[in-house]
Every structure is written in C-alpha cells, then in structure tokens.
Amino acid sequence: MAIKDTPEEWTVTATTTPFTGNKTSVRTDTVVMPDGGTVTRDYQVHPGSVAVLALDEQGRVLVLRQYRHPVRQKLWEIPAGLLDIPGENPLHAAQRELYEEAHVKAEDWRVLTDVYTTPGGCDEAVRIFLARDLAEAEGERFEVSEEEADMELARVPQDELARGALAGELHNNCLVVGVLALTAAQAGAGLDALRPADAPWPARPFEV
C-alpha cells in the first residue's frame, strides 16, 4: 500500500457560516459518519498561504522575528503571506512576499514541500518554496505597517535553525517544516531534484 494522502469527501447535510472575518471565516458542517450518524465540525476557512525558505550561498536562511498575538510570542519565521487573490499563482505570491518582507529577490525557485497547517480545525494549505541565488531587490523598500513595523531580519545558519527546532526553541510551523524538509532534501536526492516552482498544487489550483 502506498503511503500517500488521497482526496475524499464525506457527505455534508448542512452548512452554516457563524463568523466571517476580514480574511478568514468559520464554517460549521454537519457530516455523515461511517456508521450513518452525523456530527458537527467547526473549522476555519482560509484562502491559503505561501512561505519562502531563502537560502544564501553561505548556507544561511533568511528569517524574520515578528509578534504573533494569538500565542503572545515573538516568533522567528520565514517570509510568508496569504494568497490574497483566488487562483493566484503561488510562485508570484511568494516572490512578492520575499520582496515586501525582506527586500530580496531570487533567481532559483523550487517547491520544497506542501502542508496543511492544522487539518483538524482549519483548511489552510501552505506551499513552502526554496529560493536560492539571492540578491538585494531593486527600488525602494516596501512600506510595512502594524506587526511588520516591528519586524527584525537576520540570516541564520541552517544547522542552527534545525537545532533550535528540535530543542523546542523555534515554533513557527513554516520555519520548522521548511528547515527540516531542506535538511532531508540535502541528505536525499539533492536540492536540484525538488519539484519545479510551477508544480501542480491540488489543494490550491492555479494558472501558470
């Protein structure tokens, strides 16, 4: 048996949306279980996200430190952002986020991994890209606001981030998954064997 996630959709007999926010909403579905009974499931409806693990020639990863109010912590993260436009090409969104948050561009882009952040309570899908051949972006810096106005930027050796993830010192989902996926790719077939940047993404279909 192949160890591979597969599409499946159980019958939903009723749906309501008790909350609609600026970017996300909450949905309540009544779902038919295998025994014929029904249960209600509440979950956050999310447009999807992209994240960028930007790796420089010295083996350092570009990271940002940002306040996250729900967990009341400043977290070290990799550049990331929402897919604001339905059907938006995720590569374009990732390039935008790298420019806006770090004023950096990259010549080599590949898909590092795709994840569901919290599949038990949210339908958010995230595509994490690997970006290499980094350079300073042209033009003026993007004007940041709100939490991003207090953001710090650093380049940290990959092995130090991996150590921090395993030691319980770093907690951001995309950072931890991205760094460990990068380490696994390097130990396996190599970074050039990663999927191309425009690889299909069934969780969030897009036009190339």
PDB file of C-alpha atoms in Angstrom:
ATOM      1  CA  MET A   1       0.000   0.000   0.000  1.00  0.00           C
ATOM      2  CA  ALA A   2       1.364   3.424  -0.994  1.00  0.00           C
ATOM      3  CA  ILE A   3       1.732   5.903   1.853  1.00  0.00           C
ATOM      4  CA  LYS A   4       0.077   8.829   0.150  1.00  0.00           C
ATOM      5  CA  ASP A   5      -2.703  11.247   1.095  1.00  0.00           C
ATOM      6  CA  THR A   6      -5.791  10.841  -1.095  1.00  0.00           C
ATOM      7  CA  PRO A   7      -8.845  13.017  -1.798  1.00  0.00           C
ATOM      8  CA  GLU A   8     -12.068  12.020  -0.057  1.00  0.00           C
ATOM      9  CA  GLU A   9     -15.205  13.925   0.848  1.00  0.00           C
ATOM     10  CA  TRP A  10     -17.827  12.645   3.268  1.00  0.00           C
ATOM     11  CA  THR A  11     -21.442  13.753   2.864  1.00  0.00           C
ATOM     12  CA  VAL A  12     -22.345  17.129   4.379  1.00  0.00           C
ATOM     13  CA  THR A  13     -26.048  17.551   5.131  1.00  0.00           C
ATOM     14  CA  ALA A  14     -25.956  21.160   6.382  1.00  0.00           C
ATOM     15  CA  THR A  15     -23.525  24.094   6.412  1.00  0.00           C
ATOM     16  CA  THR A  16     -23.581  27.433   8.198  1.00  0.00           C
ATOM     17  CA  THR A  17     -21.043  30.270   8.495  1.00  0.00           C
ATOM     18  CA  PRO A  18     -21.401  31.683  12.028  1.00  0.00           C
ATOM     19  CA  PHE A  19     -18.473  34.101  11.608  1.00  0.00           C
ATOM     20  CA  THR A  20     -16.951  35.952   8.672  1.00  0.00           C
ATOM     21  CA  GLY A  21     -13.773  37.951   9.198  1.00  0.00           C
ATOM     22  CA  ASN A  22     -11.553  40.136   7.050  1.00  0.00           C
ATOM     23  CA  LYS A  23      -9.503  37.280   5.563  1.00  0.00           C
ATOM     24  CA  THR A  24     -10.961  34.077   7.004  1.00  0.00           C
ATOM     25  CA  SER A  25     -14.267  32.700   8.253  1.00  0.00           C
ATOM     26  CA  VAL A  26     -15.615  29.919  10.453  1.00  0.00           C
ATOM     27  CA  ARG A  27     -17.823  27.210   8.981  1.00  0.00           C
ATOM     28  CA  THR A  28     -19.961  24.620  10.735  1.00  0.00           C
ATOM     29  CA  ASP A  29     -20.708  21.438   8.742  1.00  0.00           C
ATOM     30  CA  THR A  30     -22.967  18.562   9.671  1.00  0.00           C
ATOM     31  CA  VAL A  31     -21.045  15.499   8.441  1.00  0.00           C
ATOM     32  CA  VAL A  32     -22.290  11.943   7.963  1.00  0.00           C
ATOM     33  CA  MET A  33     -20.022   9.424   9.731  1.00  0.00           C
ATOM     34  CA  PRO A  34     -19.249   5.878   8.508  1.00  0.00           C
ATOM     35  CA  ASP A  35     -21.832   4.418  10.930  1.00  0.00           C
ATOM     36  CA  GLY A  36     -24.571   6.624   9.441  1.00  0.00           C
ATOM     37  CA  GLY A  37     -24.718   9.071  12.320  1.00  0.00           C
ATOM     38  CA  THR A  38     -23.941  12.773  11.975  1.00  0.00           C
ATOM     39  CA  VAL A  39     -21.653  15.141  13.865  1.00  0.00           C
ATOM     40  CA  THR A  40     -20.929  18.856  13.575  1.00  0.00           C
ATOM     41  CA  ARG A  41     -17.447  20.067  12.746  1.00  0.00           C
ATOM     42  CA  ASP A  42     -16.358  23.703  13.168  1.00  0.00           C
ATOM     43  CA  TYR A  43     -13.326  24.863  11.194  1.00  0.00           C
ATOM     44  CA  GLN A  44     -11.636  27.968   9.887  1.00  0.00           C
ATOM     45  CA  VAL A  45     -11.903  28.588   6.147  1.00  0.00           C
ATOM     46  CA  HIS A  46      -8.604  30.007   4.886  1.00  0.00           C
ATOM     47  CA  PRO A  47      -7.507  31.254   1.426  1.00  0.00           C
ATOM     48  CA  GLY A  48      -4.138  29.501   1.649  1.00  0.00           C
ATOM     49  CA  SER A  49      -0.597  30.766   2.103  1.00  0.00           C
ATOM     50  CA  VAL A  50       2.896  30.668   0.710  1.00  0.00           C
ATOM     51  CA  ALA A  51       6.218  30.699   2.547  1.00  0.00           C
ATOM     52  CA  VAL A  52       9.786  31.136   1.348  1.00  0.00           C
ATOM     53  CA  LEU A  53      12.873  29.434   2.699  1.00  0.00           C
ATOM     54  CA  ALA A  54      15.527  31.722   1.225  1.00  0.00           C
ATOM     55  CA  LEU A  55      18.957  30.079   1.369  1.00  0.00           C
ATOM     56  CA  ASP A  56      22.088  32.101   0.660  1.00  0.00           C
ATOM     57  CA  GLU A  57      25.480  30.927  -0.610  1.00  0.00           C
ATOM     58  CA  GLN A  58      26.829  30.659   2.949  1.00  0.00           C
ATOM     59  CA  GLY A  59      24.115  28.167   3.937  1.00  0.00           C
ATOM     60  CA  ARG A  60      22.193  30.743   5.931  1.00  0.00           C
ATOM     61  CA  VAL A  61      18.412  31.072   5.949  1.00  0.00           C
ATOM     62  CA  LEU A  62      16.699  34.448   5.863  1.00  0.00           C
ATOM     63  CA  VAL A  63      14.419  34.700   8.917  1.00  0.00           C
ATOM     64  CA  LEU A  64      12.160  37.340  10.425  1.00  0.00           C
ATOM     65  CA  ARG A  65      11.157  37.913  14.042  1.00  0.00           C
ATOM     66  CA  GLN A  66       7.557  39.025  14.392  1.00  0.00           C
ATOM     67  CA  TYR A  67       4.968  39.384  17.179  1.00  0.00           C
ATOM     68  CA  ARG A  68       2.101  36.897  16.947  1.00  0.00           C
ATOM     69  CA  HIS A  69      -0.766  37.949  19.177  1.00  0.00           C
ATOM     70  CA  PRO A  70      -2.705  34.633  19.425  1.00  0.00           C
ATOM     71  CA  VAL A  71       0.305  32.892  21.025  1.00  0.00           C
ATOM     72  CA  ARG A  72       1.662  36.024  22.775  1.00  0.00           C
ATOM     73  CA  GLN A  73       5.185  35.491  21.471  1.00  0.00           C
ATOM     74  CA  LYS A  74       7.695  36.963  19.093  1.00  0.00           C
ATOM     75  CA  LEU A  75       8.464  34.128  16.703  1.00  0.00           C
ATOM     76  CA  TRP A  76      11.310  33.608  14.284  1.00  0.00           C
ATOM     77  CA  GLU A  77       9.726  32.816  10.910  1.00  0.00           C
ATOM     78  CA  ILE A  78      10.483  32.623   7.216  1.00  0.00           C
ATOM     79  CA  PRO A  79       8.810  35.150   4.866  1.00  0.00           C
ATOM     80  CA  ALA A  80       5.199  34.158   4.278  1.00  0.00           C
ATOM     81  CA  GLY A  81       1.832  35.574   3.329  1.00  0.00           C
ATOM     82  CA  LEU A  82      -1.715  34.901   2.212  1.00  0.00           C
ATOM     83  CA  LEU A  83      -2.878  34.005  -1.265  1.00  0.00           C
ATOM     84  CA  ASP A  84      -4.936  37.176  -1.478  1.00  0.00           C
ATOM     85  CA  ILE A  85      -6.310  36.572  -4.966  1.00  0.00           C
ATOM     86  CA  PRO A  86      -8.321  33.406  -5.764  1.00  0.00           C
ATOM     87  CA  GLY A  87      -6.384  31.300  -8.270  1.00  0.00           C
ATOM     88  CA  GLU A  88      -3.239  33.402  -7.850  1.00  0.00           C
ATOM     89  CA  ASN A  89      -0.030  31.700  -8.980  1.00  0.00           C
ATOM     90  CA  PRO A  90       1.666  30.787  -5.674  1.00  0.00           C
ATOM     91  CA  LEU A  91       5.144  31.475  -7.077  1.00  0.00           C
ATOM     92  CA  HIS A  92       4.170  35.064  -7.828  1.00  0.00           C
ATOM     93  CA  ALA A  93       2.782  35.428  -4.313  1.00  0.00           C
ATOM     94  CA  ALA A  94       5.984  34.006  -2.820  1.00  0.00           C
ATOM     95  CA  GLN A  95       8.159  36.376  -4.847  1.00  0.00           C
ATOM     96  CA  ARG A  96       6.014  39.267  -3.654  1.00  0.00           C
ATOM     97  CA  GLU A  97       6.331  38.253  -0.008  1.00  0.00           C
ATOM     98  CA  LEU A  98      10.123  37.878  -0.226  1.00  0.00           C
ATOM     99  CA  TYR A  99      10.348  41.348  -1.731  1.00  0.00           C
ATOM    100  CA  GLU A 100       7.929  43.015   0.684  1.00  0.00           C
ATOM    101  CA  GLU A 101       9.226  41.445   3.891  1.00  0.00           C
ATOM    102  CA  ALA A 102      12.956  41.235   3.143  1.00  0.00           C
ATOM    103  CA  HIS A 103      13.592  43.374   0.022  1.00  0.00           C
ATOM    104  CA  VAL A 104      15.252  40.344  -1.564  1.00  0.00           C
ATOM    105  CA  LYS A 105      14.849  38.624  -4.929  1.00  0.00           C
ATOM    106  CA  ALA A 106      15.927  35.128  -6.002  1.00  0.00           C
ATOM    107  CA  GLU A 107      16.831  33.568  -9.332  1.00  0.00           C
ATOM    108  CA  ASP A 108      16.273  29.890  -8.475  1.00  0.00           C
ATOM    109  CA  TRP A 109      12.862  28.770  -7.160  1.00  0.00           C
ATOM    110  CA  ARG A 110      11.664  25.254  -6.331  1.00  0.00           C
ATOM    111  CA  VAL A 111       8.843  23.724  -4.325  1.00  0.00           C
ATOM    112  CA  LEU A 112      10.231  22.497  -1.023  1.00  0.00           C
ATOM    113  CA  THR A 113       7.040  20.983   0.404  1.00  0.00           C
ATOM    114  CA  ASP A 114       3.251  21.436   0.705  1.00  0.00           C
ATOM    115  CA  VAL A 115       1.471  21.175   4.058  1.00  0.00           C
ATOM    116  CA  TYR A 116      -1.879  21.611   5.787  1.00  0.00           C
ATOM    117  CA  THR A 117      -1.101  23.618   8.914  1.00  0.00           C
ATOM    118  CA  THR A 118      -3.980  22.455  11.139  1.00  0.00           C
ATOM    119  CA  PRO A 119      -6.146  19.951   9.249  1.00  0.00           C
ATOM    120  CA  GLY A 120      -8.242  19.132  12.315  1.00  0.00           C
ATOM    121  CA  GLY A 121      -9.541  22.686  12.611  1.00  0.00           C
ATOM    122  CA  CYS A 122      -8.566  24.727   9.557  1.00  0.00           C
ATOM    123  CA  ASP A 123      -8.382  24.148   5.797  1.00  0.00           C
ATOM    124  CA  GLU A 124      -5.269  26.307   5.354  1.00  0.00           C
ATOM    125  CA  ALA A 125      -2.845  24.891   2.790  1.00  0.00           C
ATOM    126  CA  VAL A 126       0.700  26.261   2.588  1.00  0.00           C
ATOM    127  CA  ARG A 127       3.231  25.840  -0.201  1.00  0.00           C
ATOM    128  CA  ILE A 128       6.793  26.327   1.055  1.00  0.00           C
ATOM    129  CA  PHE A 129       9.267  27.358  -1.636  1.00  0.00           C
ATOM    130  CA  LEU A 130      13.041  27.097  -1.640  1.00  0.00           C
ATOM    131  CA  ALA A 131      14.628  30.266  -3.044  1.00  0.00           C
ATOM    132  CA  ARG A 132      18.337  30.427  -3.959  1.00  0.00           C
ATOM    133  CA  ASP A 133      20.701  32.777  -5.787  1.00  0.00           C
ATOM    134  CA  LEU A 134      19.599  35.691  -3.613  1.00  0.00           C
ATOM    135  CA  ALA A 135      20.212  39.372  -4.274  1.00  0.00           C
ATOM    136  CA  GLU A 136      19.009  42.697  -2.966  1.00  0.00           C
ATOM    137  CA  ALA A 137      15.832  43.792  -4.723  1.00  0.00           C
ATOM    138  CA  GLU A 138      15.829  46.950  -6.822  1.00  0.00           C
ATOM    139  CA  GLY A 139      13.904  50.083  -5.948  1.00  0.00           C
ATOM    140  CA  GLU A 140      12.613  51.378  -2.644  1.00  0.00           C
ATOM    141  CA  ARG A 141      11.716  49.137   0.249  1.00  0.00           C
ATOM    142  CA  PHE A 142       8.069  48.169   0.710  1.00  0.00           C
ATOM    143  CA  GLU A 143       6.467  50.264   3.458  1.00  0.00           C
ATOM    144  CA  VAL A 144       5.450  47.964   6.311  1.00  0.00           C
ATOM    145  CA  SER A 145       2.819  48.570   8.996  1.00  0.00           C
ATOM    146  CA  GLU A 146       1.157  47.011  12.060  1.00  0.00           C
ATOM    147  CA  GLU A 147       3.095  43.976  13.421  1.00  0.00           C
ATOM    148  CA  GLU A 148       5.513  44.103  10.498  1.00  0.00           C
ATOM    149  CA  ALA A 149       6.695  47.584  11.527  1.00  0.00           C
ATOM    150  CA  ASP A 150       8.466  45.951  14.488  1.00  0.00           C
ATOM    151  CA  MET A 151       9.927  43.089  12.468  1.00  0.00           C
ATOM    152  CA  GLU A 152      13.596  42.065  12.760  1.00  0.00           C
ATOM    153  CA  LEU A 153      15.572  40.451   9.951  1.00  0.00           C
ATOM    154  CA  ALA A 154      18.506  38.037  10.217  1.00  0.00           C
ATOM    155  CA  ARG A 155      20.390  35.348   8.306  1.00  0.00           C
ATOM    156  CA  VAL A 156      20.946  32.268  10.434  1.00  0.00           C
ATOM    157  CA  PRO A 157      22.900  29.082   9.595  1.00  0.00           C
ATOM    158  CA  GLN A 158      20.591  26.268   8.594  1.00  0.00           C
ATOM    159  CA  ASP A 159      22.015  23.838  11.161  1.00  0.00           C
ATOM    160  CA  GLU A 160      21.394  26.333  13.972  1.00  0.00           C
ATOM    161  CA  LEU A 161      17.731  26.592  12.973  1.00  0.00           C
ATOM    162  CA  ALA A 162      17.416  22.812  12.800  1.00  0.00           C
ATOM    163  CA  ARG A 163      18.953  22.522  16.262  1.00  0.00           C
ATOM    164  CA  GLY A 164      16.547  25.168  17.607  1.00  0.00           C
ATOM    165  CA  ALA A 165      13.537  23.407  16.105  1.00  0.00           C
ATOM    166  CA  LEU A 166      14.463  20.070  17.694  1.00  0.00           C
ATOM    167  CA  ALA A 167      15.285  21.750  21.018  1.00  0.00           C
ATOM    168  CA  GLY A 168      11.826  23.327  21.243  1.00  0.00           C
ATOM    169  CA  GLU A 169      13.227  26.845  20.887  1.00  0.00           C
ATOM    170  CA  LEU A 170      11.625  27.629  17.499  1.00  0.00           C
ATOM    171  CA  HIS A 171       7.929  27.003  16.917  1.00  0.00           C
ATOM    172  CA  ASN A 172       6.752  28.604  13.678  1.00  0.00           C
ATOM    173  CA  ASN A 173       5.216  25.895  11.508  1.00  0.00           C
ATOM    174  CA  CYS A 174       6.690  27.006   8.182  1.00  0.00           C
ATOM    175  CA  LEU A 175      10.144  27.609   9.623  1.00  0.00           C
ATOM    176  CA  VAL A 176      10.336  24.223  11.356  1.00  0.00           C
ATOM    177  CA  VAL A 177       8.846  22.257   8.445  1.00  0.00           C
ATOM    178  CA  GLY A 178      10.898  24.169   5.883  1.00  0.00           C
ATOM    179  CA  VAL A 179      14.250  23.750   7.610  1.00  0.00           C
ATOM    180  CA  LEU A 180      13.737  20.053   8.337  1.00  0.00           C
ATOM    181  CA  ALA A 181      12.485  19.442   4.774  1.00  0.00           C
ATOM    182  CA  LEU A 182      15.562  21.233   3.434  1.00  0.00           C
ATOM    183  CA  THR A 183      17.814  19.040   5.586  1.00  0.00           C
ATOM    184  CA  ALA A 184      16.027  15.907   4.354  1.00  0.00           C
ATOM    185  CA  ALA A 185      16.297  17.003   0.714  1.00  0.00           C
ATOM    186  CA  GLN A 186      20.022  17.648   1.042  1.00  0.00           C
ATOM    187  CA  ALA A 187      20.529  14.216   2.615  1.00  0.00           C
ATOM    188  CA  GLY A 188      18.475  12.555  -0.125  1.00  0.00           C
ATOM    189  CA  ALA A 189      18.366  13.216  -3.862  1.00  0.00           C
ATOM    190  CA  GLY A 190      19.612  16.815  -3.506  1.00  0.00           C
ATOM    191  CA  LEU A 191      18.030  20.223  -3.954  1.00  0.00           C
ATOM    192  CA  ASP A 192      18.033  20.094  -7.740  1.00  0.00           C
ATOM    193  CA  ALA A 193      15.708  17.080  -7.530  1.00  0.00           C
ATOM    194  CA  LEU A 194      12.980  19.138  -5.831  1.00  0.00           C
ATOM    195  CA  ARG A 195       9.779  19.820  -7.756  1.00  0.00           C
ATOM    196  CA  PRO A 196       9.780  22.817 -10.107  1.00  0.00           C
ATOM    197  CA  ALA A 197       8.310  26.083  -8.859  1.00  0.00           C
ATOM    198  CA  ASP A 198       5.213  25.687 -11.037  1.00  0.00           C
ATOM    199  CA  ALA A 199       4.424  22.107  -9.908  1.00  0.00           C
ATOM    200  CA  PRO A 200       0.670  21.388  -9.611  1.00  0.00           C
ATOM    201  CA  TRP A 201      -0.903  22.079  -6.220  1.00  0.00           C
ATOM    202  CA  PRO A 202      -4.293  20.342  -5.956  1.00  0.00           C
ATOM    203  CA  ALA A 203      -5.044  21.989  -2.606  1.00  0.00           C
ATOM    204  CA  ARG A 204      -4.983  25.433  -4.247  1.00  0.00           C
ATOM    205  CA  PRO A 205      -5.241  25.098  -8.066  1.00  0.00           C
ATOM    206  CA  PHE A 206      -3.727  27.946 -10.061  1.00  0.00           C
ATOM    207  CA  GLU A 207      -2.935  29.018 -13.611  1.00  0.00           C
ATOM    208  CA  VAL A 208       0.721  29.008 -14.637  1.00  0.00           C
TER     209      VAL A 208
END
